[in-house]
Short mmCIF file of C-alpha atoms and ligand atoms in Angstrom, two decimals:
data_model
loop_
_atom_site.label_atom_id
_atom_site.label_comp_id
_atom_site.label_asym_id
_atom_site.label_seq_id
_atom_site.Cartn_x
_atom_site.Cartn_y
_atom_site.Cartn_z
CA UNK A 1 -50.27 -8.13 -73.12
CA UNK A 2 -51.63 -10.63 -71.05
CA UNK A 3 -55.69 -11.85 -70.66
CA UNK A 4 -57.68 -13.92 -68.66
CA UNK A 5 -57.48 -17.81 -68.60
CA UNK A 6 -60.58 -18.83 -70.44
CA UNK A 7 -60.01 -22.66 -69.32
CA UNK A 8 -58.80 -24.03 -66.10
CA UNK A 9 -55.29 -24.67 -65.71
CA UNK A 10 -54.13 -28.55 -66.19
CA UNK A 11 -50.85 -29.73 -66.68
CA UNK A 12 -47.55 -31.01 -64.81
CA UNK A 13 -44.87 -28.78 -64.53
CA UNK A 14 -40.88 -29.45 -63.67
CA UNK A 15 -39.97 -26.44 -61.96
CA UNK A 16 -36.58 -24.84 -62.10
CA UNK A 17 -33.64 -24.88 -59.72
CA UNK A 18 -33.47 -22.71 -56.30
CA UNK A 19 -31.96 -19.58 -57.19
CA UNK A 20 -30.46 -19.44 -54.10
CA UNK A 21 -29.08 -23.05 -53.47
CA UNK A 22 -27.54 -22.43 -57.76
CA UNK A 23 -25.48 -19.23 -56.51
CA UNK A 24 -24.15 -20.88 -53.08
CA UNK A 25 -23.00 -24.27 -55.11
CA UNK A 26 -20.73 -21.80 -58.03
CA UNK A 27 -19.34 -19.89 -54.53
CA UNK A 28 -18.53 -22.81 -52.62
CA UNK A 29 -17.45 -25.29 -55.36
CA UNK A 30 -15.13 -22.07 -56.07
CA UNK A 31 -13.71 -22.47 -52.99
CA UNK A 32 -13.48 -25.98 -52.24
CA UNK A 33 -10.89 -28.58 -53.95
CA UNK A 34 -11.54 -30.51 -57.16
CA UNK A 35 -14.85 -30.62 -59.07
CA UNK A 36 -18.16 -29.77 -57.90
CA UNK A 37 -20.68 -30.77 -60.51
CA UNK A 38 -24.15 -29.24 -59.86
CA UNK A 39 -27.18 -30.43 -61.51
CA UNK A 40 -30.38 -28.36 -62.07
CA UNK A 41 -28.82 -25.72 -61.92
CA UNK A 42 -30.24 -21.82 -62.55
CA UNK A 43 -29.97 -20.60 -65.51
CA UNK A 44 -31.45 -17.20 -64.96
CA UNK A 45 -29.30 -13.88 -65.32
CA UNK A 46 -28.89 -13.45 -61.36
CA UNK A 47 -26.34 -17.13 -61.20
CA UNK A 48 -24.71 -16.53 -64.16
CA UNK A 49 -24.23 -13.22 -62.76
CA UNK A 50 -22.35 -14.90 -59.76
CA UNK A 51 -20.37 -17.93 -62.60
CA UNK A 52 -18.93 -14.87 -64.44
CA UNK A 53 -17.47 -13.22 -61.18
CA UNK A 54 -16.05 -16.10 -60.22
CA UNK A 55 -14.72 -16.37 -63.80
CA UNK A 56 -12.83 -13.69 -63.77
CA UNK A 57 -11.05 -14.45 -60.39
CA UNK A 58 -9.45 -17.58 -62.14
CA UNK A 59 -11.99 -20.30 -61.39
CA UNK A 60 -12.76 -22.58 -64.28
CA UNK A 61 -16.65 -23.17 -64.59
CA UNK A 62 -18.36 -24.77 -67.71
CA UNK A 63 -21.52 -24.72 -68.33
CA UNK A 64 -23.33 -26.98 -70.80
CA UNK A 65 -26.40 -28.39 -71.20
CA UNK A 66 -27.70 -27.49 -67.72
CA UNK A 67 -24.82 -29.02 -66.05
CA UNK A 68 -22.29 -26.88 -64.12
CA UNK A 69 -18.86 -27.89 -63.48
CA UNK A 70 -16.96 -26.13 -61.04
CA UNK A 71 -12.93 -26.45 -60.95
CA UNK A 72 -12.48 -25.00 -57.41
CA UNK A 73 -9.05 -24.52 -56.34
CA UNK A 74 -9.23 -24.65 -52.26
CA UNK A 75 -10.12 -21.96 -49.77
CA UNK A 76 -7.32 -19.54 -50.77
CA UNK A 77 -7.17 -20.33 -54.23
CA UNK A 78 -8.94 -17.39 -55.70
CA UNK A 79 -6.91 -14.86 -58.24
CA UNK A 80 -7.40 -10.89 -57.89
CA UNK A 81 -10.06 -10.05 -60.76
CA UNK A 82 -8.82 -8.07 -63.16
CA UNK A 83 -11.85 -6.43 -63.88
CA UNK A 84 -14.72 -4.78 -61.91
CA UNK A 85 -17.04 -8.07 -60.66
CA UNK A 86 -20.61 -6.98 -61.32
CA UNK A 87 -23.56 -9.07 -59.68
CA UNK A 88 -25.94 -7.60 -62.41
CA UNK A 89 -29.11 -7.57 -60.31
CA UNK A 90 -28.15 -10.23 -57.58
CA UNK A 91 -28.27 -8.90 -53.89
CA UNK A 92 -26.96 -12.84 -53.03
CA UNK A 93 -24.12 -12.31 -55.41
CA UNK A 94 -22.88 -8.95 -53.49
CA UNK A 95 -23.60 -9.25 -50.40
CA UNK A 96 -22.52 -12.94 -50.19
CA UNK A 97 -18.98 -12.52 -52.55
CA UNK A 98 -18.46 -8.88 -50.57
CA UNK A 99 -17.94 -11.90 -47.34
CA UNK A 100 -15.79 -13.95 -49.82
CA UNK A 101 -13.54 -10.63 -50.86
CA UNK A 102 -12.91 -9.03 -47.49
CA UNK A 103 -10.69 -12.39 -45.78
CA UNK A 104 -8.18 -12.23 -49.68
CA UNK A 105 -5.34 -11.61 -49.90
CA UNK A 106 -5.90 -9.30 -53.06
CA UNK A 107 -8.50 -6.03 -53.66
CA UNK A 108 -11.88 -5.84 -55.67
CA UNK A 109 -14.67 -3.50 -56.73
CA UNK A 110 -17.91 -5.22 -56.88
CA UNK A 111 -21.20 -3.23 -58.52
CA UNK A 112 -24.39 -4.36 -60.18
CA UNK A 113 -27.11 -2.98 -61.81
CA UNK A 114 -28.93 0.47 -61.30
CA UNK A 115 -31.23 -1.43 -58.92
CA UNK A 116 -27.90 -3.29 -56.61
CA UNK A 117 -26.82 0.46 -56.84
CA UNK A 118 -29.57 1.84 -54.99
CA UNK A 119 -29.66 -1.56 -52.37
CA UNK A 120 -28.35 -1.42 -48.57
CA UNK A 121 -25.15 -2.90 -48.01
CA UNK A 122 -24.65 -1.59 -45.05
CA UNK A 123 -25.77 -4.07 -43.55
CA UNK A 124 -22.82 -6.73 -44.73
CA UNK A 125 -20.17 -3.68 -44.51
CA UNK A 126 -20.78 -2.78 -41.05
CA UNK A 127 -20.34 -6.24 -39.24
CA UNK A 128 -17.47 -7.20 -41.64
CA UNK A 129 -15.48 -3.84 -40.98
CA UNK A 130 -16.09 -5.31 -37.19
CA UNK A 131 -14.58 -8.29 -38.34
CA UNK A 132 -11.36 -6.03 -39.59
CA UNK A 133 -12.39 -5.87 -42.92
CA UNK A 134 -11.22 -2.87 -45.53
CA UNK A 135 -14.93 -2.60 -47.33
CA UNK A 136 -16.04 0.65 -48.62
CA UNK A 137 -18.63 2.30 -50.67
CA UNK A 138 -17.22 4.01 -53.08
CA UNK A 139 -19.88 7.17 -53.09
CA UNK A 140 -20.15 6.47 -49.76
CA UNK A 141 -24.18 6.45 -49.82
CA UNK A 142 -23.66 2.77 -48.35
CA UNK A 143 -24.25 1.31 -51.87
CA UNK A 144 -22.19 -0.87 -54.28
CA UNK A 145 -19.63 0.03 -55.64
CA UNK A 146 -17.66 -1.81 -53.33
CA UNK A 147 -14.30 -1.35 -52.64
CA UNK A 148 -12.89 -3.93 -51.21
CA UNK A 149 -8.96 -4.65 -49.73
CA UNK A 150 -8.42 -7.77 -48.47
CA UNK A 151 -7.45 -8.22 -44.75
CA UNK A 152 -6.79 -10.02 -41.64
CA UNK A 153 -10.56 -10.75 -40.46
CA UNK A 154 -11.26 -12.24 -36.30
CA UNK A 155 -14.30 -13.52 -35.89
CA UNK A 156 -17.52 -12.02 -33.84
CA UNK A 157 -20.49 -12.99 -32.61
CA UNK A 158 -22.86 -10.54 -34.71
CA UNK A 159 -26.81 -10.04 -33.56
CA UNK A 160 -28.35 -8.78 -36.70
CA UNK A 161 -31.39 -6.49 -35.92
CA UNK A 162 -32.69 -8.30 -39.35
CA UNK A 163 -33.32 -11.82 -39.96
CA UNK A 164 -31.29 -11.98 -43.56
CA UNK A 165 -29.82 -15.20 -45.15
CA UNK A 166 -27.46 -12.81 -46.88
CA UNK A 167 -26.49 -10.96 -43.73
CA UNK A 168 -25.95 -13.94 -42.13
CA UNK A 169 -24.07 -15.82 -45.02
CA UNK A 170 -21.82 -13.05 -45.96
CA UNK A 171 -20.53 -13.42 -42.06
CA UNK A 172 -20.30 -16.98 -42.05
CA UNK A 173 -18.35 -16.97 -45.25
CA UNK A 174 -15.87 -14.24 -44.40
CA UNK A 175 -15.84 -15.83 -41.01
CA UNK A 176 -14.24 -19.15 -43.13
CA UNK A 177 -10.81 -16.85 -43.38
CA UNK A 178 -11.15 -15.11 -39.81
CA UNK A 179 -8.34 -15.74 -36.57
CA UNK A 180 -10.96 -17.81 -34.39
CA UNK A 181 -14.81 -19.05 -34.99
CA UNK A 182 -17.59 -16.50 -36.29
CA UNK A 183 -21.52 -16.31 -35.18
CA UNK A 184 -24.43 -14.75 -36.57
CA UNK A 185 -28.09 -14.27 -33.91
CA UNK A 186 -31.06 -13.33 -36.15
CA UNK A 187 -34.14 -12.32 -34.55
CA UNK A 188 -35.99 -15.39 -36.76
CA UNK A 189 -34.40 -18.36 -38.92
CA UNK A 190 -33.43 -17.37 -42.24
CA UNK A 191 -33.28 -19.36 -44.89
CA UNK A 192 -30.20 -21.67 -43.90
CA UNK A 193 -29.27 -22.82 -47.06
CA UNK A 194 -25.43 -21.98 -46.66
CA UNK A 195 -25.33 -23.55 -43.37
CA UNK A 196 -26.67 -26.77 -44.92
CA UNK A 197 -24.40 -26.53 -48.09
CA UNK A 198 -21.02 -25.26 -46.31
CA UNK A 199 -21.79 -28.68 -44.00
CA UNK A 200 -21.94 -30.99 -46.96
CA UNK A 201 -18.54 -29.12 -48.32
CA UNK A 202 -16.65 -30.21 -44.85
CA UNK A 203 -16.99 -26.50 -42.69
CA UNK A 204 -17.54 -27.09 -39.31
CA UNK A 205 -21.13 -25.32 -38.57
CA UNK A 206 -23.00 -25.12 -35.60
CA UNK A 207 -26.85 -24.30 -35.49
CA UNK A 208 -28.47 -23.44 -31.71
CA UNK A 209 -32.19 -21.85 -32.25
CA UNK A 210 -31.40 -18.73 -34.43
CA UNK A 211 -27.79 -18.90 -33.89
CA UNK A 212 -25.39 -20.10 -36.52
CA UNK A 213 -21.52 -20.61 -36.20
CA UNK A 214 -18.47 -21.15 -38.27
CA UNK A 215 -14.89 -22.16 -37.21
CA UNK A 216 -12.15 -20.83 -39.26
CA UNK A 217 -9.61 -22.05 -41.89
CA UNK A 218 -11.75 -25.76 -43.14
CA UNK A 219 -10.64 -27.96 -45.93
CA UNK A 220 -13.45 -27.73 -48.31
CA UNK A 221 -14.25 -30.59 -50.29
CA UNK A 222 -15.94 -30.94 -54.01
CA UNK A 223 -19.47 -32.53 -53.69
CA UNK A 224 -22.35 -33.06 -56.60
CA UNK A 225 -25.05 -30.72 -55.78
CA UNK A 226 -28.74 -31.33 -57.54
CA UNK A 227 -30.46 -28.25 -57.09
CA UNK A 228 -34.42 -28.54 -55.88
CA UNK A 229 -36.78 -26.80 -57.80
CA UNK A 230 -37.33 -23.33 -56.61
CA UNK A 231 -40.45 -22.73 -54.05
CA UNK A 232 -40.42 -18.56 -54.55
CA UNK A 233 -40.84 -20.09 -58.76
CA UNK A 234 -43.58 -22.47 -57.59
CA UNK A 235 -45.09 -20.08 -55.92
CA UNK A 236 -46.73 -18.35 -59.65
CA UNK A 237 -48.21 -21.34 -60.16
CA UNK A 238 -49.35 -22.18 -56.91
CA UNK A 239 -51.10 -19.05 -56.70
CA UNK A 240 -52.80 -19.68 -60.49
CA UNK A 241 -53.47 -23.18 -59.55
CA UNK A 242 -55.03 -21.92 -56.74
CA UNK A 243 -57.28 -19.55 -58.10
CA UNK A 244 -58.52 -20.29 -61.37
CA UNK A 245 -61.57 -21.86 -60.92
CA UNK A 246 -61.23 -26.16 -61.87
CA UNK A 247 -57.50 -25.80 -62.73
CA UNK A 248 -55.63 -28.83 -60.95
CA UNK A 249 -51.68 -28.31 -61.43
CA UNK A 250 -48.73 -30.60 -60.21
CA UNK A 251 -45.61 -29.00 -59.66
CA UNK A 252 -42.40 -31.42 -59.07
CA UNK A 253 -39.50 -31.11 -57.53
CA UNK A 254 -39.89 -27.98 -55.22
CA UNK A 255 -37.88 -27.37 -52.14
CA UNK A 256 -39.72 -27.52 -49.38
CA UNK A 257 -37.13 -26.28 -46.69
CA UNK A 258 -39.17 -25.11 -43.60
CA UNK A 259 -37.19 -21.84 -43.57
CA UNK A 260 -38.30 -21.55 -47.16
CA UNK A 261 -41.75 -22.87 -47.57
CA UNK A 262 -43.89 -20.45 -45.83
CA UNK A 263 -45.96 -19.80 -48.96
CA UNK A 264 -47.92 -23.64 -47.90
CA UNK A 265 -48.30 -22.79 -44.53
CA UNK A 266 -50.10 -19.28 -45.54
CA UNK A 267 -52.05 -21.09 -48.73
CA UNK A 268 -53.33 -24.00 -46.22
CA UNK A 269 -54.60 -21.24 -43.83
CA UNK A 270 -56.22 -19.49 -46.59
CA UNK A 271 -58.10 -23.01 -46.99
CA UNK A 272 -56.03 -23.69 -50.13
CA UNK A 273 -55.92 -27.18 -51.22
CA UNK A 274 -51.87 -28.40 -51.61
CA UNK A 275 -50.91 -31.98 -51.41
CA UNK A 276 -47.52 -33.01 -50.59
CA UNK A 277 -46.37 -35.89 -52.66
CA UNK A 278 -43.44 -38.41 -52.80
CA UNK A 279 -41.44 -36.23 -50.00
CA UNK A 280 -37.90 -36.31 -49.61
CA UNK A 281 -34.40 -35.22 -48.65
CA UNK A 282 -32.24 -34.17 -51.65
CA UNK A 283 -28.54 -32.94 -50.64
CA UNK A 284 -29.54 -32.28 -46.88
CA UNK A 285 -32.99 -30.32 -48.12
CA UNK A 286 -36.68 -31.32 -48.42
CA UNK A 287 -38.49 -31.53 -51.56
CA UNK A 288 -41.55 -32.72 -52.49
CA UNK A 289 -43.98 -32.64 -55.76
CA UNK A 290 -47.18 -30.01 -54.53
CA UNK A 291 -50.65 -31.04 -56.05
CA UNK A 292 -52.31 -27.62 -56.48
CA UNK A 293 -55.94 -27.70 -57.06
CA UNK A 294 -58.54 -24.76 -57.10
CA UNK A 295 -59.93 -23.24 -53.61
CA UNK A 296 -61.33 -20.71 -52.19
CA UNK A 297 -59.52 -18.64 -50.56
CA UNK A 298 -60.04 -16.63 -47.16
CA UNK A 299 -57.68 -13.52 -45.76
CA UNK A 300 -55.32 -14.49 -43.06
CA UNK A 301 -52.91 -12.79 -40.62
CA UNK A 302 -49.30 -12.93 -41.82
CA UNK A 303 -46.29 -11.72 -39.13
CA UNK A 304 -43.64 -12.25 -36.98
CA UNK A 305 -41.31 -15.70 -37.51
CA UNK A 306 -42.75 -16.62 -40.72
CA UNK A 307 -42.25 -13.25 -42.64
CA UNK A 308 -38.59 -14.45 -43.29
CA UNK A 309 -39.92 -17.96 -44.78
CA UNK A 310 -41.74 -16.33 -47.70
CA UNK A 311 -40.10 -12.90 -47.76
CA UNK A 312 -39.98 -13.41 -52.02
CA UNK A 313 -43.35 -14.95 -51.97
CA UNK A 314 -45.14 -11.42 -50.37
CA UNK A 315 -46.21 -9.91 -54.19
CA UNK A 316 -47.63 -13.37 -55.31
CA UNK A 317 -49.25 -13.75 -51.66
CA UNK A 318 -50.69 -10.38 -52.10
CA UNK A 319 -52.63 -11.49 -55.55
CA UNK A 320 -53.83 -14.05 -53.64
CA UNK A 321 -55.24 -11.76 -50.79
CA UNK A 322 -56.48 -10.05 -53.23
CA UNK A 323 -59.03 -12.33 -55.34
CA UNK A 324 -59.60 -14.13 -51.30
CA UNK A 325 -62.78 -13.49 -49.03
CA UNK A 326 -62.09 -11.21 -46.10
CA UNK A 327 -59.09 -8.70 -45.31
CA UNK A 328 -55.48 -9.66 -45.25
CA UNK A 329 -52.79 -8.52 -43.11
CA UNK A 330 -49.23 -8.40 -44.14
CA UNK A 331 -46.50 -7.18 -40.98
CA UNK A 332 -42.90 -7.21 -40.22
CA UNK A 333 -42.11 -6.82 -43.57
CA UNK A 334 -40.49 -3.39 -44.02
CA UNK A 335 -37.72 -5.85 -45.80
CA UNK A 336 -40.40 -5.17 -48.82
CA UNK A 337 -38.81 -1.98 -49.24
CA UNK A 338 -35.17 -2.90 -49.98
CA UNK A 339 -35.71 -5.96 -52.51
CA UNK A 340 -35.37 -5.40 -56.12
CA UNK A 341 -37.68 -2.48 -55.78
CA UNK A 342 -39.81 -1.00 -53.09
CA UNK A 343 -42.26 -4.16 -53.24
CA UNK A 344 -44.82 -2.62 -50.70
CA UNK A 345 -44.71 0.15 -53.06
CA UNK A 346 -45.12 -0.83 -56.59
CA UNK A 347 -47.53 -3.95 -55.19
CA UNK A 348 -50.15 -1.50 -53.62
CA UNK A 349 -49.56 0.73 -56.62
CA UNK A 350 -50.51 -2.23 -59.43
CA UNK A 351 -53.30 -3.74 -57.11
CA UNK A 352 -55.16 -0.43 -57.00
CA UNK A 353 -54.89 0.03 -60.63
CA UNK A 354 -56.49 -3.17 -60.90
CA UNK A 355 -58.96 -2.18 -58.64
CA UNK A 356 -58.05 -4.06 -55.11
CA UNK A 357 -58.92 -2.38 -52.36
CA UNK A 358 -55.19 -2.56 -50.86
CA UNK A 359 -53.63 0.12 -48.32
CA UNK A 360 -49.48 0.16 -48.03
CA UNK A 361 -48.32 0.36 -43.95
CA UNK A 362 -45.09 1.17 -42.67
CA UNK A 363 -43.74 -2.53 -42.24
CA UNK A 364 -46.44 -4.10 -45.12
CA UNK A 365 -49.75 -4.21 -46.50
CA UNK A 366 -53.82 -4.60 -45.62
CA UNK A 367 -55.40 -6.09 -48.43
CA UNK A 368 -59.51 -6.31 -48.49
CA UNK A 369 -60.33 -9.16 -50.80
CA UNK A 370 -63.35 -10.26 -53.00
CA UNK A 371 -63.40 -7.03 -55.17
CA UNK A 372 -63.29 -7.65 -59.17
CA UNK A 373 -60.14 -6.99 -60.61
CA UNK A 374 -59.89 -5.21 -63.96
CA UNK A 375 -57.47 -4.18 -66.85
CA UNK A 376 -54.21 -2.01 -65.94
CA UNK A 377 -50.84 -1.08 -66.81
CA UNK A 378 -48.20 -2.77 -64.41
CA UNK A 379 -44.83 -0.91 -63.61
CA UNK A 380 -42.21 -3.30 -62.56
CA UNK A 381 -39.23 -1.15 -62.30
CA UNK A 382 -37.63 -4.06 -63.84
CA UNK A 383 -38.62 -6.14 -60.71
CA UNK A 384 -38.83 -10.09 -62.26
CA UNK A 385 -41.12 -11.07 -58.69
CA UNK A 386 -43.77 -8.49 -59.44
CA UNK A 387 -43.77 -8.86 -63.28
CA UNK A 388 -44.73 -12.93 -62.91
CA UNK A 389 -47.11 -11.88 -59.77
CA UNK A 390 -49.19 -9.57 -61.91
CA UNK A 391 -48.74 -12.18 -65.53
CA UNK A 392 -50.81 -14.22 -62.57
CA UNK A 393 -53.20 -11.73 -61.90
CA UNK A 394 -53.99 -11.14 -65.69
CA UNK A 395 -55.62 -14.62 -65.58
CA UNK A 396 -58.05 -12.86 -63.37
CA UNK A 397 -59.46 -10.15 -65.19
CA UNK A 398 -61.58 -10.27 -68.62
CA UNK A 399 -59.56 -7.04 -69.56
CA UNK A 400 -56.07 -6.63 -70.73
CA UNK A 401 -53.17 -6.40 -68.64
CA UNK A 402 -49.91 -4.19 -69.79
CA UNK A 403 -46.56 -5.83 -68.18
CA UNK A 404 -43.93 -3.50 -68.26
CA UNK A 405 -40.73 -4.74 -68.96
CA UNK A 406 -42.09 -8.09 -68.84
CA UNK A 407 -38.75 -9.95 -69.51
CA UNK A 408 -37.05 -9.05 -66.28
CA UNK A 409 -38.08 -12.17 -65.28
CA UNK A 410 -35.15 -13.97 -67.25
CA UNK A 411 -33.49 -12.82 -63.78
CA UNK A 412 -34.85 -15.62 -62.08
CA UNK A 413 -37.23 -17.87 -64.38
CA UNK A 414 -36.25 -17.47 -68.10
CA UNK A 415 -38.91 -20.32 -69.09
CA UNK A 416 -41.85 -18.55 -66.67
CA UNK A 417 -43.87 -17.24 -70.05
CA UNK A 418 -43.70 -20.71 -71.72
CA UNK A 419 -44.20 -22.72 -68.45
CA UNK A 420 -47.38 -20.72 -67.65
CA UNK A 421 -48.87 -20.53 -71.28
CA UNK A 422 -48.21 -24.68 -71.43
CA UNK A 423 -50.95 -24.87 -69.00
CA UNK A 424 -54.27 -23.44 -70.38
C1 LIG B 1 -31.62 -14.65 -50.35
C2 LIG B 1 -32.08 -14.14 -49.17
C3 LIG B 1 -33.22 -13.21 -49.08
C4 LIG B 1 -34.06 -13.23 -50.33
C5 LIG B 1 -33.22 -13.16 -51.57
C6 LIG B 1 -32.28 -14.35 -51.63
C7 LIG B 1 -30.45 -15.55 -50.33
O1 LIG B 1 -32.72 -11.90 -48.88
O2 LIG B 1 -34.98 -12.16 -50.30
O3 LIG B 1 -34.05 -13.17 -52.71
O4 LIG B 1 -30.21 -16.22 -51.34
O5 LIG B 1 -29.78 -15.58 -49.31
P1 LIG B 1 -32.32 -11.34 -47.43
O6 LIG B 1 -31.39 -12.29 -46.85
O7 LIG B 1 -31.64 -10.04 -47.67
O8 LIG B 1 -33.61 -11.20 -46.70
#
């Protein structure tokens, strides 16, 4: 049950490591030599998700007291699994280890969850069989399971018709075992946070405009990694910051990666008041403590090259459409639809039961702002972005809100409850 913040929200808050940056530092320390110690690190369900896979292919990963040590054993030192891996709930974790599997020299199933069951992974399996890999779906609906026989891979030069950090990373990485080099053309910049952390491990990447490239067969070398804070996390409290009338909120430690932090670029437009303090570069990416004080907020226009830079952020964005002045519109973003649920769906769904006056498009959303928001239940289907968009939204409304399946958001924020009650 969750109720309207009677006080303004005040407070500093440490936010917790980039989900994504925590699952690429376990895959590549796997596969470099020696020990890659990552700090900050993710504890939510989706990385250890990706440790325990890993696990069970030999690698030797402790984890204590939010430190991660990684024994990785070189490029081709991974062990057939003698178990089914299953990502849980993690698209990064199958999509990006389903890369990993197909250049071995052993076979795998991977699965998740009923949600990764559902998910497209066509998309990885199409441009990998290209590459010569044996990847199959075992139903053959183009869902996990995954069977997977390792192969000879050659590399391609792949233009995905979707701009997808997984896509793109799942090529790059089986690209790291393939005959000759391996590119990926996205119609925008994903986030590139593989193509900044495979550099710091010693791969040879090259980056040309929305074309990344890999050669073949590197030496990969342990590094420390300190993990940022995660922006698509910050963004909850950016958003409450932002709306709850006299609340001032500082947030440190966020990544700020441009192909990431499209959430400030939308919230300045909206004439939302973010400050960027003590900026700087943190294992070849931007981070920066974000001042968040109170605004008011007008609709904006939201399409094109950005969508990809706040993909994650859309349900939180949408709250704040919907307490803003004016209409918002939300295109390109029929990605929406293959997340950890239908987003366009179930955020339409829960903003009209609130009362927002919100209409669901083909590739998005138009949301009319201003109108009073009251008491609802909230369906989730389990989805941890639109449970901690909506426990934001409940700050909104005198009446109560009804979360369903509220602690889906261990998947990516264990601590969000706490962090959000520690501020009013
Ligand atoms: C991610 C990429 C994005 C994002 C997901 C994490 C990653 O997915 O939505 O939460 O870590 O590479 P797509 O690449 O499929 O758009």
């Amino acid at each position: 049950m969750f109720q309207k913040a009677t006080s303004p929200l005040r407070g500093e808050l440490t936010i917790p490591g980039d989900k994504s940056i925590s699952h690429r530092a376990v895959m590549f320390g796997s596969l470099a030599k020696g020990t890659t110690e990552i700090t900050n690190f993710l504890q939510g369900a989706d990385c250890l998700s990706t440790i325990s896979c890993f696990q069970k292919m030999g690698i030797e990963i402790e984890n204590t007291q939010g430190r991660i040590l990684v024994h990785g054993k070189g490029l081709h030192g991974l062990k057939a699994p003698s178990q089914i891996l299953d990502c849980g709930n993690s698209g990064t974790t199958t999509r990006l280890m389903s890369g990993i599997l197909c250049g071995q020299s052993f076979s795998s199933v991977l699965t998740g969850d009923e949600s990764i069951q559902k998910r497209p992974m066509k998309r990885v399996m199409d441009p990998l069989t290209t590459m010569g890999a044996n990847i199959k779906s075992r139903l053959g609906n183009g869902c996990a399971p995954l069977e997977i026989k390792g192969s000879r891979l050659s590399g391609i030069h792949y233009h995905s018709p979707i701009a997808s950090a997984q896509v793109k990373s799942a090529l790059l990485l089986a690209g790291l075992y393939a005959d000759s080099p391996t590119s990926v053309t996205e119609p925008y910049i994903s986030r590139n946070h593989s193509e900044i952390m495979l550099s710091s491990f010693g791969a040879k990447i090259r980056v040309k405009n929305t074309t990344a490239s890999v050669e073949p067969n590197p030496i990969l070398e342990a590094v420390n990694i300190e993990v940022p804070g995660d922006i698509s996390s910050a963004a909850y409290f950016i958003a409450a910051a932002l709306l709850v009338p006299g609340s001032e909120v500082l947030l440190k430690n966020v990544g700020i990666n441009p192909t990431r932090a499209g959430i400030l670029e939308v919230a300045l437009q909206m004439g939302g008041k973010i400050t960027l303090l003590n900026e700087r570069l943190q294992g070849g990416e931007k981070t920066a403590d974000l001042l968040i004080q109170s605004s008011d907020l007008q609709g904006v226009t939201i399409e094109g090259a950005i969508i990809p830079t706040l993909i994650d952020e859309i349900p939180i964005i949408a709250i704040m459409a919907a307490c803003a002045q004016g209409t918002t519109i939300i295109r390109d973003a029929a990605e929406l639809k293959v997340k950890e649920s239908d987003r366009i769906l179930l955020i339409t769904r829960n903003l009209k039961a609130m009362g927002a006056d919100i209409e669901a498009t083909e590739d998005g959303m138009i949301i009319r702002g201003g109108k009073s928001l009251h008491g609802a239940h909230i369906h989730t289907a389990k989805d941890h972005r639109i449970a901690m968009s909506f426990a934001i939204a409940s700050l909104l409304t005198d009446d109560e809100v009804t979360i369903l399946d509220p602690e889906c958001v261990n998947i990516s924020f264990p601590d969000f409850y706490e962090q959000l009650y520690s501020l009013y």
